[in-house]
Amino acid sequence: MFDLHRLRLLRELKHRGTLAAVAAALSYAPSSVSQQLSQLEAEVGVRLLEPVGRRVRLTEQAEILVAHTEAVLERLERAEAEISASLTELTGTLRVASFQTAALALVPPALGLLRDLHPHLRVHLTHLEPEKALPALQARDFDLVLAEEYPGNPNPRPAGLDEQDLLEDPLHLALPEPAAGPGADVPDAARPDAVGLDADDPMAALRSLADHPWVMEPEGTAARHWAMTLCRNAGFEPDVRFETTDLLLHLRLVEQGHAAAFLPDLVWSGQPPTVTLRRLPDGQRARRLFTAVRSGRSRHPAVQACRDALLRAVALRSAQLPDRHDCRRRNLRSSGIG
């Protein structure tokens, strides 16, 4: 019989990449991790690691072991879920990771619902972008992740993860507010004579901002790839002067006329938009928000309770949207856009 603890160390190495990262994640010394994996090699009777420069990688036999270890750990998580379901009260800690706008708009009301229904369940929330949160979920750093998927940029479907849709979050082109004073640079899409521009030709609104500064999320994120593709399809390379994952900073830069941006509805957390918005081209008007958990943990009562609370938070938000949309239509009419 192979030692499960050592098998888990091998699995951690598969997901985290280096012995140092495994040691840091588990509060071990790197030498201790290396020693444990050497003992596992002796148990298995084949080589599990091979050097690549200053690092190591898993052999074909190690990959086979990791696949079986994943199956064992999934069964153990299902056993834990069944034990928890047999109890009358939810306790323990649920580790959640969420990107910014979902954390601001959906997580607080969901936490309130969980507190009322399950007062002894402790929720630990970490602000983390999906590009890092989903691999960390696979590495068992979190129990549930709120993630996003941009149109035309489907996420890879990692094995062993269970996804559940939350909502379609509308996306908009946000126009930089024109500077005050004579000779101010006003984007074509914001001029009074641009009535109907967004409805008839969304690409024209984009092209009118070809010479303006932009704020976007950093390179390597799904949002940045989507935004760059949209601008290039409109025929220009955006002048990206500001890079941040903080969409509230995106909004502030647009409000003060420093940049154009692509902004989702959730950035206003149910309040009326504070900048002029234009529609995007067909097929590019919403991002998908979803929760992801490991398959073995999908039936855990704490995970199910959190997912239910998030869905209720979405429903509560949707019930409040008509008033906000009426206000938005009034704002667009008053600015000569609608």
XYZ file of C-alpha atoms in Angstrom:
338
model
C 0.000 0.000 0.000
C 1.279 3.452 -0.869
C 1.357 6.184 1.778
C -1.525 8.617 1.093
C 0.312 11.556 2.639
C 3.246 11.080 0.258
C 0.881 10.654 -2.661
C -0.676 13.993 -1.765
C 2.774 15.599 -1.788
C 3.329 14.261 -5.301
C -0.047 15.652 -6.332
C 0.848 19.034 -4.804
C 4.040 19.073 -6.841
C 2.008 18.423 -9.984
C -0.196 21.462 -9.293
C 2.307 23.871 -7.721
C 5.294 23.177 -9.943
C 8.224 23.336 -7.524
C 9.328 21.675 -4.292
C 9.675 25.142 -2.742
C 6.068 26.005 -3.599
C 4.828 22.727 -2.095
C 6.849 23.345 1.054
C 5.544 26.909 1.382
C 1.919 25.863 0.869
C 2.112 23.079 3.470
C 4.501 24.790 5.932
C 7.193 22.171 5.426
C 10.902 22.487 4.795
C 11.788 21.800 1.128
C 14.210 19.108 2.287
C 11.367 17.353 4.112
C 9.202 17.340 0.966
C 12.108 15.973 -1.067
C 12.756 13.250 1.505
C 9.093 12.195 1.557
C 8.980 11.963 -2.230
C 12.184 9.904 -2.242
C 10.532 7.480 0.179
C 7.503 7.314 -2.119
C 9.791 6.406 -5.020
C 11.178 3.564 -2.919
C 7.637 2.373 -2.107
C 6.542 2.440 -5.745
C 9.783 1.017 -7.076
C 10.070 3.367 -10.067
C 11.478 6.805 -10.674
C 8.870 9.506 -10.101
C 10.858 12.716 -10.622
C 13.446 13.773 -13.155
C 15.596 16.920 -13.122
C 14.946 19.723 -15.621
C 17.516 22.436 -15.043
C 17.157 23.464 -11.405
C 13.633 22.063 -11.159
C 12.070 18.631 -11.342
C 9.156 17.261 -13.322
C 6.954 14.226 -12.941
C 7.707 11.091 -14.916
C 5.019 9.218 -16.839
C 4.662 6.817 -13.904
C 4.258 9.732 -11.490
C 1.472 11.166 -13.671
C -0.335 7.813 -13.432
C -0.030 7.896 -9.645
C -1.320 11.466 -9.489
C -4.386 10.569 -11.575
C -5.265 7.776 -9.148
C -4.526 10.041 -6.172
C -7.010 12.604 -7.551
C -9.665 9.882 -7.730
C -8.962 8.794 -4.142
C -9.085 12.362 -2.828
C -12.344 12.997 -4.689
C -13.897 9.951 -3.017
C -12.677 11.154 0.367
C -14.240 14.577 -0.250
C -17.516 12.888 -1.145
C -17.323 10.920 2.085
C -16.753 14.148 4.013
C -19.757 15.702 2.239
C -21.994 12.766 3.153
C -20.904 12.912 6.793
C -21.611 16.659 6.902
C -25.019 16.075 5.293
C -25.892 13.610 8.030
C -25.451 16.314 10.705
C -28.195 18.689 11.725
C -26.083 21.860 11.726
C -23.500 23.316 9.378
C -20.167 24.099 11.012
C -16.552 24.500 9.953
C -14.911 26.885 7.486
C -15.742 27.390 3.824
C -12.871 28.937 1.829
C -14.113 31.156 -1.009
C -12.201 33.102 -3.671
C -13.855 35.826 -5.751
C -12.891 38.489 -8.265
C -13.612 42.107 -7.392
C -16.989 42.997 -8.884
C -18.651 39.771 -7.757
C -17.132 40.229 -4.313
C -18.629 43.721 -4.107
C -22.069 43.106 -5.606
C -22.961 39.499 -4.788
C -20.870 38.200 -1.905
C -22.047 40.584 0.885
C -25.781 39.783 0.468
C -24.937 36.077 0.142
C -22.940 36.252 3.371
C -25.931 37.826 5.086
C -28.164 34.968 3.963
C -25.620 32.387 5.122
C -25.260 34.098 8.491
C -29.012 33.966 9.053
C -29.426 30.349 7.952
C -26.164 28.840 9.189
C -24.742 30.989 11.983
C -22.029 28.473 12.868
C -20.605 28.243 9.353
C -17.456 30.348 9.011
C -16.768 31.787 5.537
C -13.223 32.862 4.686
C -13.153 35.124 1.603
C -10.091 35.919 -0.521
C -10.025 38.485 -3.329
C -8.346 36.670 -6.214
C -8.678 36.844 -9.983
C -9.951 33.683 -11.749
C -6.643 33.127 -13.544
C -5.099 32.348 -10.153
C -8.156 31.218 -8.217
C -9.117 28.267 -10.437
C -5.672 26.599 -10.276
C -5.692 27.240 -6.511
C -9.079 25.521 -6.325
C -7.600 22.458 -7.996
C -4.718 22.601 -5.526
C -7.312 22.556 -2.690
C -6.499 26.047 -1.425
C -10.199 26.960 -1.780
C -13.535 25.171 -1.608
C -15.461 27.461 -3.985
C -14.417 30.039 -6.575
C -16.456 32.774 -8.245
C -15.137 33.149 -11.779
C -15.944 34.851 -15.074
C -15.837 33.980 -18.761
C -15.752 36.598 -21.504
C -17.637 36.203 -24.808
C -15.644 34.369 -27.448
C -13.019 33.421 -24.851
C -14.221 30.169 -23.279
C -12.276 29.004 -20.252
C -10.494 25.655 -20.341
C -12.579 23.001 -18.608
C -10.206 21.484 -16.050
C -10.955 17.898 -15.147
C -12.456 17.397 -11.726
C -14.231 20.767 -11.450
C -17.981 21.330 -11.278
C -19.344 24.651 -12.613
C -22.701 26.304 -11.943
C -23.896 29.437 -13.777
C -24.723 32.518 -11.711
C -25.717 35.176 -14.238
C -24.962 36.889 -17.538
C -23.425 40.272 -16.657
C -23.931 42.886 -19.430
C -20.789 44.579 -20.778
C -20.637 48.142 -22.122
C -18.322 50.568 -23.819
C -17.798 53.381 -21.290
C -17.011 56.745 -22.853
C -14.509 59.115 -21.246
C -16.302 62.177 -19.932
C -15.312 65.199 -22.083
C -12.973 67.711 -20.494
C -14.438 71.121 -19.703
C -13.487 74.285 -21.543
C -13.133 75.460 -25.138
C -11.446 73.087 -27.532
C -12.099 70.101 -25.289
C -11.601 66.738 -26.944
C -15.028 65.103 -27.127
C -15.278 61.512 -28.396
C -17.427 61.248 -31.526
C -19.642 58.702 -29.820
C -20.502 61.240 -27.111
C -21.427 64.109 -29.419
C -25.084 65.194 -29.574
C -25.228 64.425 -33.307
C -24.248 60.795 -32.618
C -27.838 59.839 -31.838
C -28.493 56.188 -32.700
C -24.804 55.439 -33.221
C -24.664 52.641 -30.658
C -27.844 51.037 -31.943
C -26.933 51.143 -35.639
C -23.172 50.604 -35.604
C -21.522 49.709 -32.287
C -18.175 49.401 -34.090
C -18.368 53.090 -35.044
C -18.512 54.037 -31.377
C -15.422 51.919 -30.783
C -13.546 53.409 -33.725
C -14.303 56.930 -32.494
C -12.131 56.125 -29.471
C -9.158 54.850 -31.461
C -7.037 57.882 -30.525
C -8.086 57.998 -26.868
C -6.249 56.471 -23.908
C -7.693 53.248 -22.515
C -7.729 51.471 -19.174
C -7.722 47.676 -19.283
C -6.921 44.708 -17.098
C -3.307 43.445 -17.172
C -1.773 41.297 -19.885
C -2.462 37.611 -19.417
C -6.026 38.016 -18.155
C -9.069 36.821 -20.083
C -10.592 40.302 -19.850
C -7.534 41.892 -21.483
C -7.479 39.349 -24.308
C -11.183 39.936 -24.981
C -10.833 43.744 -24.891
C -7.809 43.797 -27.200
C -9.555 41.495 -29.674
C -12.635 43.739 -29.697
C -10.572 46.854 -30.453
C -8.538 45.114 -33.134
C -11.714 43.869 -34.785
C -12.794 47.521 -34.917
C -9.587 48.319 -36.809
C -7.272 49.898 -34.251
C -4.663 49.104 -31.617
C -5.786 50.664 -28.306
C -3.475 53.045 -26.472
C -3.531 51.257 -23.109
C -2.073 53.734 -20.620
C -3.591 52.273 -17.460
C -3.514 48.625 -16.364
C -5.251 47.298 -13.271
C -7.627 44.551 -12.165
C -9.460 47.163 -10.046
C -12.598 47.943 -12.066
C -13.540 50.721 -9.654
C -10.352 52.467 -10.734
C -11.375 51.835 -14.361
C -14.660 53.592 -13.603
C -12.987 56.530 -11.848
C -10.601 57.088 -14.781
C -13.566 57.126 -17.186
C -15.569 59.467 -14.929
C -12.723 61.986 -14.892
C -12.090 61.811 -18.620
C -8.716 60.068 -18.507
C -9.606 56.900 -20.389
C -12.178 54.814 -22.195
C -13.012 51.368 -20.839
C -15.194 48.292 -21.093
C -17.291 48.041 -17.937
C -19.738 45.386 -16.681
C -23.042 46.150 -14.977
C -21.825 44.727 -11.659
C -19.321 47.556 -11.243
C -22.230 49.807 -10.169
C -23.515 47.250 -7.626
C -27.129 47.935 -8.576
C -26.802 51.737 -8.698
C -27.417 53.880 -11.825
C -24.451 54.156 -14.228
C -22.331 57.261 -13.672
C -20.861 57.516 -17.190
C -22.143 57.448 -20.761
C -22.424 53.897 -22.085
C -22.623 52.489 -25.595
C -23.715 49.035 -26.714
C -21.125 46.529 -27.882
C -21.375 44.409 -31.056
C -23.662 41.388 -31.095
C -22.170 38.406 -29.322
C -19.945 40.614 -27.151
C -22.504 42.096 -24.756
C -22.235 39.946 -21.625
C -19.769 37.923 -19.607
C -20.690 34.677 -17.904
C -20.342 34.492 -14.120
C -20.212 31.096 -12.460
C -19.122 29.224 -9.378
C -16.619 26.382 -9.537
C -15.945 23.667 -6.978
C -14.126 20.364 -7.061
C -16.436 17.579 -8.167
C -15.934 15.621 -4.987
C -17.028 18.596 -2.916
C -20.012 19.677 -5.015
C -22.511 17.915 -2.706
C -21.015 19.198 0.531
C -23.782 21.021 2.435
C -21.612 24.099 2.997
C -20.848 24.366 -0.716
C -24.500 23.870 -1.632
C -25.584 26.456 0.946
C -23.113 29.005 -0.435
C -24.182 28.388 -4.018
C -27.839 28.730 -3.039
C -27.102 31.991 -1.197
C -25.269 33.402 -4.234
C -28.157 32.486 -6.531
C -30.566 34.200 -4.135
C -28.308 37.267 -4.106
C -28.482 37.328 -7.910
C -32.282 37.052 -7.771
C -32.524 39.897 -5.243
C -30.303 42.063 -7.420
C -32.385 41.299 -10.517
C -35.553 42.305 -8.686
C -34.039 45.751 -8.059
C -32.838 46.351 -11.634
C -36.003 47.812 -13.263
C -35.765 51.037 -11.245
C -32.099 51.340 -12.121
C -32.761 50.776 -15.818
C -35.534 53.399 -15.805
C -33.071 55.861 -14.278
C -30.456 54.953 -16.872
C -32.901 55.517 -19.737
C -33.744 58.944 -18.301
C -30.018 59.779 -18.107
C -29.449 58.718 -21.734
C -32.454 60.739 -22.977
C -31.304 63.828 -21.100
C -27.846 63.558 -22.722
C -29.355 63.231 -26.227
C -28.203 59.635 -26.708
C -31.349 57.505 -26.500
